[in-house]
CSV table of N, CA and C in Angstrom, one decimal:
chain,number,residue,atom,x,y,z
R,93,MET,N,1.0,-1.2,0.0
R,93,MET,CA,0.0,-0.1,-0.1
R,93,MET,C,0.8,1.2,-0.1
R,94,ALA,N,0.7,2.1,-0.9
R,94,ALA,CA,1.3,3.4,-0.9
R,94,ALA,C,1.1,4.2,0.1
R,95,ALA,N,2.0,5.1,0.5
R,95,ALA,CA,1.7,6.1,1.7
R,95,ALA,C,0.9,7.3,1.0
R,96,PRO,N,0.0,7.8,1.8
R,96,PRO,CA,-0.7,9.0,1.3
R,96,PRO,C,0.1,10.2,0.9
R,97,HIS,N,-0.3,11.0,0.0
R,97,HIS,CA,0.5,12.0,-0.5
R,97,HIS,C,0.5,13.3,0.5
R,98,THR,N,1.4,14.0,0.8
R,98,THR,CA,1.4,15.1,1.6
R,98,THR,C,2.5,16.1,0.9
R,99,ASP,N,2.3,17.4,1.3
R,99,ASP,CA,3.1,18.4,0.8
R,99,ASP,C,4.4,18.6,1.6
R,100,GLN,N,4.6,17.8,2.7
R,100,GLN,CA,5.7,17.9,3.4
R,100,GLN,C,6.6,16.6,3.3
R,101,PRO,N,7.9,16.6,3.5
R,101,PRO,CA,8.6,15.3,3.5
R,101,PRO,C,8.1,14.5,4.6
R,102,ALA,N,8.2,13.3,4.5
R,102,ALA,CA,7.8,12.2,5.4
R,102,ALA,C,8.5,12.6,6.8
R,103,ASP,N,9.9,13.1,6.8
R,103,ASP,CA,10.5,13.1,8.1
R,103,ASP,C,10.3,14.6,8.6
R,104,ALA,N,9.5,15.4,8.2
R,104,ALA,CA,9.4,16.8,8.5
R,104,ALA,C,8.8,16.8,9.9
R,105,PRO,N,9.2,17.6,10.8
R,105,PRO,CA,8.4,17.7,12.1
R,105,PRO,C,7.0,18.3,11.9
R,106,MET,N,6.1,17.7,12.8
R,106,MET,CA,4.9,18.1,12.7
R,106,MET,C,4.6,19.5,13.4
R,107,GLY,N,3.9,20.3,13.0
R,107,GLY,CA,3.7,21.6,13.6
R,107,GLY,C,2.3,22.0,13.9
R,108,GLY,N,1.5,21.1,13.8
R,108,GLY,CA,0.0,21.2,14.0
R,108,GLY,C,-0.6,22.0,12.7
R,109,ARG,N,-1.8,22.5,13.1
R,109,ARG,CA,-2.5,23.3,11.9
R,109,ARG,C,-3.4,24.2,12.5
R,110,PHE,N,-3.8,25.1,11.6
R,110,PHE,CA,-4.9,26.1,12.2
R,110,PHE,C,-6.1,25.5,11.6
R,111,ASP,N,-7.1,25.5,12.6
R,111,ASP,CA,-8.5,25.1,12.4
R,111,ASP,C,-9.3,26.5,12.6
R,112,GLY,N,-9.6,27.2,11.5
R,112,GLY,CA,-10.1,28.6,11.6
R,112,GLY,C,-8.9,29.5,12.4
R,113,ARG,N,-9.3,30.0,13.4
R,113,ARG,CA,-8.5,30.9,14.3
R,113,ARG,C,-7.6,30.0,15.4
R,114,GLU,N,-8.1,28.8,15.5
R,114,GLU,CA,-7.5,28.0,16.7
R,114,GLU,C,-6.4,27.1,16.0
R,115,HIS,N,-5.4,27.0,16.6
R,115,HIS,CA,-4.2,26.2,16.4
R,115,HIS,C,-4.3,24.8,17.1
R,116,ARG,N,-4.1,23.8,16.5
R,116,ARG,CA,-4.3,22.4,17.1
R,116,ARG,C,-3.1,21.6,16.8
R,117,LEU,N,-2.4,21.0,18.0
R,117,LEU,CA,-1.2,20.3,17.8
R,117,LEU,C,-1.5,18.9,18.5
R,118,GLY,N,-1.4,17.9,17.7
R,118,GLY,CA,-1.5,16.6,18.3
R,118,GLY,C,-0.3,16.0,18.9
R,119,ILE,N,-0.5,15.4,20.1
R,119,ILE,CA,0.7,14.8,20.8
R,119,ILE,C,0.2,13.4,21.3
R,120,ARG,N,1.2,12.5,21.3
R,120,ARG,CA,1.1,11.1,21.8
R,120,ARG,C,1.6,11.2,23.2
R,121,VAL,N,1.1,10.6,24.1
R,121,VAL,CA,1.6,10.4,25.5
R,121,VAL,C,2.5,9.1,25.5
R,122,TYR,N,3.8,9.4,25.9
R,122,TYR,CA,4.8,8.4,25.8
R,122,TYR,C,5.2,8.1,27.3
R,123,PHE,N,5.8,7.2,27.4
R,123,PHE,CA,6.3,6.6,28.8
R,123,PHE,C,7.0,7.7,29.6
R,124,GLU,N,7.9,8.4,28.8
R,124,GLU,CA,8.8,9.4,29.4
R,124,GLU,C,7.9,10.6,30.0
R,125,ASP,N,6.7,10.7,29.6
R,125,ASP,CA,5.7,11.8,29.8
R,125,ASP,C,5.0,11.5,31.3
R,126,THR,N,5.1,10.3,31.6
R,126,THR,CA,4.2,9.7,32.8
R,126,THR,C,5.0,9.5,34.1
R,127,ASP,N,4.4,9.3,35.2
R,127,ASP,CA,4.9,9.0,36.4
R,127,ASP,C,4.8,7.4,36.5
R,128,LEU,N,5.1,6.8,37.5
R,128,LEU,CA,5.1,5.2,37.6
R,128,LEU,C,3.7,4.7,37.4
R,129,SER,N,2.7,5.5,37.8
R,129,SER,CA,1.3,5.0,37.7
R,129,SER,C,0.7,5.1,36.2
R,130,GLY,N,1.5,5.6,35.3
R,130,GLY,CA,1.0,5.8,33.9
R,130,GLY,C,0.4,7.2,33.7
R,131,VAL,N,0.3,8.0,34.5
R,131,VAL,CA,-0.5,9.3,34.6
R,131,VAL,C,0.6,10.4,34.2
R,132,VAL,N,0.1,11.2,33.2
R,132,VAL,CA,1.2,12.4,32.8
R,132,VAL,C,1.6,13.1,34.0
R,133,TYR,N,2.8,13.4,34.0
R,133,TYR,CA,3.4,14.5,35.0
R,133,TYR,C,2.9,15.8,34.8
R,134,HIS,N,2.5,16.5,35.9
R,134,HIS,CA,1.9,18.0,35.7
R,134,HIS,C,2.8,18.8,34.8
R,135,ALA,N,4.1,18.7,34.9
R,135,ALA,CA,5.0,19.8,34.2
R,135,ALA,C,5.0,19.5,32.7
R,136,ASN,N,4.5,18.2,32.2
R,136,ASN,CA,4.5,18.0,30.9
R,136,ASN,C,3.5,18.7,30.0
R,137,TYR,N,2.3,19.0,30.8
R,137,TYR,CA,1.3,19.8,30.2
R,137,TYR,C,1.9,21.0,29.8
R,138,LEU,N,2.7,21.6,30.5
R,138,LEU,CA,3.2,23.0,30.2
R,138,LEU,C,4.3,22.9,29.2
R,139,ARG,N,4.9,21.8,29.0
R,139,ARG,CA,5.9,21.7,27.9
R,139,ARG,C,5.0,21.5,26.5
R,140,TRP,N,3.9,20.8,26.7
R,140,TRP,CA,3.3,20.5,25.4
R,140,TRP,C,2.5,22.0,24.9
R,141,MET,N,2.2,22.7,26.0
R,141,MET,CA,1.6,24.0,25.6
R,141,MET,C,2.8,24.9,25.0
R,142,GLU,N,3.9,25.0,25.6
R,142,GLU,CA,5.0,25.9,25.0
R,142,GLU,C,5.3,25.4,23.7
R,143,ARG,N,5.4,24.0,23.2
R,143,ARG,CA,5.6,23.5,21.9
R,143,ARG,C,4.4,24.0,21.1
R,144,ALA,N,3.2,24.0,21.5
R,144,ALA,CA,2.0,24.3,20.6
R,144,ALA,C,2.1,25.8,20.4
R,145,ARG,N,2.4,26.7,21.5
R,145,ARG,CA,2.5,28.1,21.2
R,145,ARG,C,3.6,28.4,20.2
R,146,SER,N,4.6,27.7,20.2
R,146,SER,CA,5.8,28.1,19.4
R,146,SER,C,5.4,27.6,17.9
R,147,ASP,N,4.8,26.6,17.8
R,147,ASP,CA,4.4,26.0,16.5
R,147,ASP,C,3.1,27.0,15.8
R,148,MET,N,2.3,27.5,16.8
R,148,MET,CA,1.5,28.4,16.3
R,148,MET,C,1.8,29.7,15.8
R,149,LEU,N,2.7,30.2,16.5
R,149,LEU,CA,3.6,31.4,16.1
R,149,LEU,C,4.2,31.2,14.7
R,150,ARG,N,4.9,30.1,14.6
R,150,ARG,CA,5.6,29.7,13.4
R,150,ARG,C,4.7,29.6,12.2
R,151,LEU,N,3.5,29.0,12.4
R,151,LEU,CA,2.7,28.8,11.2
R,151,LEU,C,1.9,30.2,11.0
R,152,ALA,N,1.9,31.1,11.9
R,152,ALA,CA,1.2,32.5,11.7
R,152,ALA,C,2.4,33.4,11.0
R,153,GLY,N,3.5,32.8,10.8
R,153,GLY,CA,4.4,33.7,10.1
R,153,GLY,C,5.5,34.6,11.0
R,154,ILE,N,5.5,34.1,12.3
R,154,ILE,CA,6.4,34.8,13.3
R,154,ILE,C,7.6,34.1,13.4
R,155,ASP,N,8.8,34.8,13.0
R,155,ASP,CA,10.1,34.3,13.0
R,155,ASP,C,10.7,34.6,14.3
R,156,GLN,N,10.4,33.8,15.4
R,156,GLN,CA,11.1,34.0,16.8
R,156,GLN,C,12.6,33.9,16.7
R,157,ARG,N,13.2,32.9,16.0
R,157,ARG,CA,14.5,32.9,16.2
R,157,ARG,C,15.1,33.8,15.5
R,158,GLY,N,14.6,34.3,14.1
R,158,GLY,CA,15.1,35.6,13.5
R,158,GLY,C,15.5,36.9,14.3
R,159,ALA,N,14.2,36.9,15.1
R,159,ALA,CA,14.2,38.2,16.1
R,159,ALA,C,15.2,38.0,17.1
R,160,HIS,N,15.2,36.8,17.6
R,160,HIS,CA,16.3,36.6,18.6
R,160,HIS,C,17.8,36.9,18.2
R,161,ASP,N,18.1,36.1,17.0
R,161,ASP,CA,19.5,36.2,16.3
R,161,ASP,C,19.8,37.6,16.1
R,162,ALA,N,18.7,38.5,15.7
R,162,ALA,CA,19.1,39.8,15.2
R,162,ALA,C,19.1,40.7,16.5
R,163,GLY,N,18.9,40.2,17.6
R,163,GLY,CA,19.1,40.9,18.8
R,163,GLY,C,17.8,41.8,19.2
R,164,GLU,N,16.6,41.5,18.5
R,164,GLU,CA,15.5,42.3,18.7
R,164,GLU,C,14.7,42.0,20.0
R,165,GLY,N,14.8,40.7,20.4
R,165,GLY,CA,14.2,40.1,21.5
R,165,GLY,C,13.6,38.7,21.3
R,166,ALA,N,12.7,38.4,22.4
R,166,ALA,CA,12.2,37.1,22.5
R,166,ALA,C,11.1,37.2,23.3
R,167,TYR,N,10.2,36.3,23.0
R,167,TYR,CA,8.9,36.2,24.1
R,167,TYR,C,9.3,35.4,25.3
R,168,ALA,N,8.8,35.9,26.5
R,168,ALA,CA,8.9,35.2,27.7
R,168,ALA,C,7.5,35.3,28.4
R,169,VAL,N,7.2,34.1,29.0
R,169,VAL,CA,6.1,33.9,29.8
R,169,VAL,C,6.1,34.9,31.0
R,170,THR,N,5.2,35.8,31.3
R,170,THR,CA,5.2,36.6,32.4
R,170,THR,C,4.0,36.3,33.2
R,171,GLU,N,3.0,35.5,32.7
R,171,GLU,CA,1.9,35.1,33.7
R,171,GLU,C,1.4,33.7,33.2
R,172,LEU,N,1.1,33.0,34.0
R,172,LEU,CA,0.3,31.7,33.6
R,172,LEU,C,-0.5,31.2,34.8
R,173,ALA,N,-1.7,30.9,34.3
R,173,ALA,CA,-2.7,30.2,35.3
R,173,ALA,C,-3.1,28.9,34.5
R,174,ILE,N,-3.0,27.8,35.2
R,174,ILE,CA,-3.4,26.5,34.8
R,174,ILE,C,-4.3,25.8,35.7
R,175,ARG,N,-5.3,25.0,35.0
R,175,ARG,CA,-6.2,24.2,35.9
R,175,ARG,C,-6.1,22.8,35.3
R,176,TYR,N,-5.8,21.9,36.2
R,176,TYR,CA,-5.8,20.5,35.9
R,176,TYR,C,-7.3,20.0,36.0
R,177,ARG,N,-8.0,19.3,35.1
R,177,ARG,CA,-9.2,18.9,35.3
R,177,ARG,C,-9.4,17.2,35.4
R,178,ALA,N,-8.6,16.4,34.5
R,178,ALA,CA,-8.5,15.1,34.3
R,178,ALA,C,-7.2,14.7,33.9
R,179,PRO,N,-6.8,13.4,34.3
R,179,PRO,CA,-5.4,13.0,33.8
R,179,PRO,C,-5.4,12.6,32.3
R,180,ALA,N,-4.2,12.7,31.8
R,180,ALA,CA,-3.8,12.0,30.6
R,180,ALA,C,-3.1,10.8,31.0
R,181,ARG,N,-3.0,9.8,30.1
R,181,ARG,CA,-2.4,8.6,30.6
R,181,ARG,C,-1.6,8.0,29.4
R,182,LEU,N,-0.6,7.1,29.7
R,182,LEU,CA,0.2,6.6,28.8
R,182,LEU,C,-0.6,6.2,27.4
R,183,ASP,N,0.0,6.5,26.3
R,183,ASP,CA,-0.4,6.2,25.0
R,183,ASP,C,-1.7,6.8,24.5
R,184,ASP,N,-2.1,7.8,25.3
R,184,ASP,CA,-3.3,8.7,25.0
R,184,ASP,C,-2.8,9.5,23.8
R,185,ALA,N,-3.8,9.7,22.9
R,185,ALA,CA,-3.5,10.8,21.9
R,185,ALA,C,-4.4,12.0,22.4
R,186,VAL,N,-3.6,13.1,22.5
R,186,VAL,CA,-4.1,14.3,23.1
R,186,VAL,C,-4.0,15.5,21.9
R,187,VAL,N,-4.6,16.6,22.1
R,187,VAL,CA,-4.5,17.6,21.2
R,187,VAL,C,-4.3,19.0,22.2
R,188,VAL,N,-3.5,19.9,21.8
R,188,VAL,CA,-3.4,21.1,22.4
R,188,VAL,C,-3.9,22.1,21.6
R,189,ALA,N,-5.0,22.6,22.0
R,189,ALA,CA,-5.7,23.7,21.3
R,189,ALA,C,-5.3,25.1,21.7
R,190,SER,N,-4.8,25.9,20.9
R,190,SER,CA,-4.3,27.3,21.3
R,190,SER,C,-5.2,28.4,20.6
R,191,ARG,N,-5.5,29.3,21.4
R,191,ARG,CA,-6.3,30.5,20.7
R,191,ARG,C,-5.7,31.8,21.3
R,192,LEU,N,-5.4,32.6,20.4
R,192,LEU,CA,-4.9,33.9,20.7
R,192,LEU,C,-6.1,34.9,21.0
R,193,VAL,N,-6.2,35.3,22.4
R,193,VAL,CA,-7.4,36.0,22.8
R,193,VAL,C,-7.1,37.5,23.0
R,194,ALA,N,-5.8,38.0,23.0
R,194,ALA,CA,-5.5,39.5,23.2
R,194,ALA,C,-4.2,39.7,22.7
R,195,ILE,N,-4.2,40.9,22.1
R,195,ILE,CA,-3.0,41.3,21.5
R,195,ILE,C,-2.7,42.7,22.0
R,196,ARG,N,-1.4,43.1,22.6
R,196,ARG,CA,-1.1,44.3,23.0
R,196,ARG,C,0.2,44.7,22.4
R,197,ALA,N,0.7,46.1,22.6
R,197,ALA,CA,2.0,46.4,22.0
R,197,ALA,C,3.0,45.6,22.2
R,198,ALA,N,3.3,45.1,23.6
R,198,ALA,CA,4.4,44.4,23.9
R,198,ALA,C,4.0,42.9,24.4
R,199,SER,N,2.9,42.6,24.3
R,199,SER,CA,2.5,41.3,24.7
R,199,SER,C,1.2,40.7,24.0
R,200,CYS,N,1.1,39.3,24.2
R,200,CYS,CA,-0.2,38.6,23.8
R,200,CYS,C,-0.7,37.7,24.9
R,201,ARG,N,-1.9,37.4,24.8
R,201,ARG,CA,-2.6,36.5,25.7
R,201,ARG,C,-3.1,35.3,24.8
R,202,ILE,N,-2.7,34.1,25.4
R,202,ILE,CA,-3.3,32.9,24.8
R,202,ILE,C,-3.9,32.0,25.7
R,203,HIS,N,-5.2,31.5,25.2
R,203,HIS,CA,-5.9,30.4,25.9
R,203,HIS,C,-5.4,29.0,25.3
R,204,GLN,N,-5.1,28.1,26.2
R,204,GLN,CA,-4.7,26.8,25.7
R,204,GLN,C,-5.6,25.6,26.5
R,205,ARG,N,-5.8,24.8,25.8
R,205,ARG,CA,-6.6,23.5,26.2
R,205,ARG,C,-5.8,22.3,25.9
R,206,VAL,N,-5.7,21.3,26.7
R,206,VAL,CA,-5.1,19.9,26.3
R,206,VAL,C,-6.2,18.9,26.5
R,207,MET,N,-6.7,18.3,25.5
R,207,MET,CA,-7.9,17.7,25.4
R,207,MET,C,-7.6,16.2,24.9
R,208,ARG,N,-8.5,15.2,25.3
R,208,ARG,CA,-8.6,13.8,24.7
R,208,ARG,C,-10.1,13.7,24.4
R,209,ASP,N,-10.2,13.4,23.0
R,209,ASP,CA,-11.6,13.1,22.6
R,209,ASP,C,-12.5,14.3,22.8
R,210,GLY,N,-12.0,15.6,22.8
R,210,GLY,CA,-12.8,16.8,23.2
R,210,GLY,C,-13.0,17.0,24.7
R,211,LEU,N,-12.5,16.0,25.6
R,211,LEU,CA,-12.6,16.3,26.9
R,211,LEU,C,-11.6,17.2,27.4
R,212,ILE,N,-11.7,18.2,28.1
R,212,ILE,CA,-10.6,19.1,28.6
R,212,ILE,C,-9.9,18.5,29.7
R,213,LEU,N,-8.6,18.2,29.5
R,213,LEU,CA,-7.7,17.7,30.6
R,213,LEU,C,-7.1,18.7,31.4
R,214,ALA,N,-6.6,19.9,30.8
R,214,ALA,CA,-6.0,20.9,31.3
R,214,ALA,C,-6.2,22.2,30.4
R,215,ASP,N,-6.5,23.2,31.2
R,215,ASP,CA,-6.6,24.7,30.3
R,215,ASP,C,-5.7,25.6,31.0
R,216,ALA,N,-5.2,26.6,30.3
R,216,ALA,CA,-4.4,27.6,30.8
R,216,ALA,C,-4.7,28.9,30.1
R,217,GLU,N,-4.5,29.9,30.9
R,217,GLU,CA,-4.2,31.3,30.3
R,217,GLU,C,-2.9,31.7,30.4
R,218,VAL,N,-2.2,32.1,29.3
R,218,VAL,CA,-0.7,32.5,29.2
R,218,VAL,C,-0.6,33.9,28.7
R,219,THR,N,0.2,34.6,29.3
R,219,THR,CA,0.5,36.0,28.8
R,219,THR,C,2.1,36.0,28.4
R,220,ALA,N,2.5,36.0,27.3
R,220,ALA,CA,3.8,36.2,26.8
R,220,ALA,C,4.1,37.5,26.4
R,221,ALA,N,5.2,38.1,27.0
R,221,ALA,CA,5.6,39.5,26.6
R,221,ALA,C,6.9,39.3,25.8
R,222,PHE,N,7.0,40.4,24.8
R,222,PHE,CA,8.2,40.5,24.0
R,222,PHE,C,9.1,41.3,24.8
R,223,VAL,N,10.2,40.8,25.0
R,223,VAL,CA,11.3,41.4,25.8
R,223,VAL,C,12.6,41.6,25.0
R,224,ALA,N,13.3,42.6,25.3
R,224,ALA,CA,14.6,42.9,24.5
R,224,ALA,C,15.6,42.0,25.3
R,225,PRO,N,16.8,41.9,24.6
R,225,PRO,CA,17.7,41.1,25.2
R,225,PRO,C,18.1,41.4,26.8
R,226,ASP,N,18.0,42.5,27.1
R,226,ASP,CA,18.1,43.0,28.5
R,226,ASP,C,17.1,42.5,29.5
R,227,GLY,N,16.0,42.0,28.9
R,227,GLY,CA,14.9,41.6,29.7
R,227,GLY,C,13.8,42.4,29.9
R,228,ARG,N,13.9,43.7,29.5
R,228,ARG,CA,12.8,44.7,29.5
R,228,ARG,C,11.9,44.5,28.5
R,229,PRO,N,10.5,44.9,28.7
R,229,PRO,CA,9.5,44.8,27.8
R,229,PRO,C,9.8,45.8,26.6
R,230,ARG,N,9.4,45.2,25.5
R,230,ARG,CA,9.7,46.0,24.2
R,230,ARG,C,8.4,45.7,23.2
R,231,ARG,N,8.1,46.9,22.4
R,231,ARG,CA,7.1,46.4,21.4
R,231,ARG,C,7.4,45.3,20.4
R,232,GLN,N,6.3,44.7,20.2
R,232,GLN,CA,6.5,43.5,19.3
R,232,GLN,C,6.6,44.1,17.9
R,233,PRO,N,7.5,43.4,17.0
R,233,PRO,CA,7.3,44.0,15.6
R,233,PRO,C,6.0,44.2,15.0
R,234,LYS,N,5.8,45.3,14.2
R,234,LYS,CA,4.4,45.5,13.8
R,234,LYS,C,4.0,44.5,12.8
R,235,ALA,N,4.8,43.8,12.2
R,235,ALA,CA,4.5,42.8,11.2
R,235,ALA,C,3.8,41.5,12.0
R,236,TRP,N,4.4,41.4,13.2
R,236,TRP,CA,3.8,40.3,14.0
R,236,TRP,C,2.5,40.6,14.4
R,237,ILE,N,2.2,41.9,15.0
R,237,ILE,CA,0.9,42.3,15.3
R,237,ILE,C,-0.1,42.2,14.1
R,238,ASP,N,0.3,42.6,13.0
R,238,ASP,CA,-0.4,42.4,11.7
R,238,ASP,C,-0.7,41.0,11.6
R,239,ALA,N,0.1,40.0,11.8
R,239,ALA,CA,-0.1,38.7,11.5
R,239,ALA,C,-1.1,38.1,12.6
R,240,PHE,N,-1.0,38.7,13.8
R,240,PHE,CA,-1.9,38.2,14.6
R,240,PHE,C,-3.4,38.7,14.5
R,241,GLN,N,-3.6,39.7,14.2
R,241,GLN,CA,-5.0,40.4,14.0
R,241,GLN,C,-6.1,39.6,13.4
R,242,PRO,N,-5.9,38.8,12.3
R,242,PRO,CA,-6.7,37.9,11.9
R,242,PRO,C,-7.1,36.5,12.6
R,243,LEU,N,-6.0,36.4,13.7
R,243,LEU,CA,-6.1,35.2,14.5
R,243,LEU,C,-6.8,35.4,15.8
R,244,ILE,N,-7.0,36.6,16.2
R,244,ILE,CA,-7.6,36.9,17.5
R,244,ILE,C,-9.0,36.2,17.8
R,245,TRP,N,-9.1,35.5,18.8
R,245,TRP,CA,-10.4,34.7,18.9
R,245,TRP,C,-11.5,35.6,19.7
R,246,ALA,N,-12.6,35.5,19.0
R,246,ALA,CA,-13.7,36.4,19.8
R,246,ALA,C,-14.7,35.4,20.5
R,247,PRO,N,-15.3,36.0,21.5
R,247,PRO,CA,-16.1,35.1,22.2
R,247,PRO,C,-17.2,34.4,21.4
R,248,ASP,N,-17.8,34.9,20.4
R,248,ASP,CA,-18.8,34.2,19.5
R,248,ASP,C,-18.4,33.2,18.7
R,249,HIS,N,-17.1,32.8,18.7
R,249,HIS,CA,-16.5,31.7,17.9
R,249,HIS,C,-16.8,30.3,18.5
R,250,ASP,N,-17.0,29.3,17.9
R,250,ASP,CA,-17.3,28.1,18.6
R,250,ASP,C,-16.7,27.0,17.7
R,251,THR,N,-15.9,26.1,18.5
R,251,THR,CA,-15.1,25.0,18.0
R,251,THR,C,-16.0,23.8,17.9
R,252,GLY,N,-17.1,23.8,18.6
R,252,GLY,CA,-18.2,22.6,18.6
R,252,GLY,C,-17.6,21.4,19.4
R,253,LEU,N,-16.5,21.6,20.3
R,253,LEU,CA,-15.9,20.5,21.1
R,253,LEU,C,-16.7,20.2,22.2
R,254,LYS,N,-16.8,19.2,22.5
R,254,LYS,CA,-17.6,18.7,23.9
R,254,LYS,C,-16.7,19.2,24.9
R,255,GLY,N,-17.2,20.1,25.9
R,255,GLY,CA,-16.7,20.4,27.0
R,255,GLY,C,-15.7,21.6,26.6
R,256,ALA,N,-15.8,22.2,25.6
R,256,ALA,CA,-15.1,23.3,25.2
R,256,ALA,C,-15.4,24.6,26.1
R,257,ALA,N,-14.4,25.3,26.6
R,257,ALA,CA,-14.9,26.6,27.3
R,257,ALA,C,-14.9,27.7,26.4
């Protein structure tokens, strides 16, 4: 049986995809993600969310590495509130759904959910500030703000997911 055709090479890293204004990144729970009981260790939800935010930005056209290498700055998480609702377990297929909910001159706020079959396992509100190499807040590049504008989530949007907030 031939492999299905894709636009990316077979060994290209997966970066998720946008479903409307929401970025979705699928993740498999591996043994390394769990404790001895097979339940995902709490810090791994944060790692998955960080990965999803980075991929969301990349797909939106934001060149974080280019800005960092040019000495312009980088994003730093300045505020995070997370709620754990149910455990993920070894071999689960989960999705991290990320929504840009607010954009300001020097920061953005992102709501993220980790879900299994539409059930929310954890959700978080994350504020990421753009900071200069010296750690002080700095305005984000205008091109980035322009790229974010069509992605800002409005309360009247609905994903249709069971248990979505």
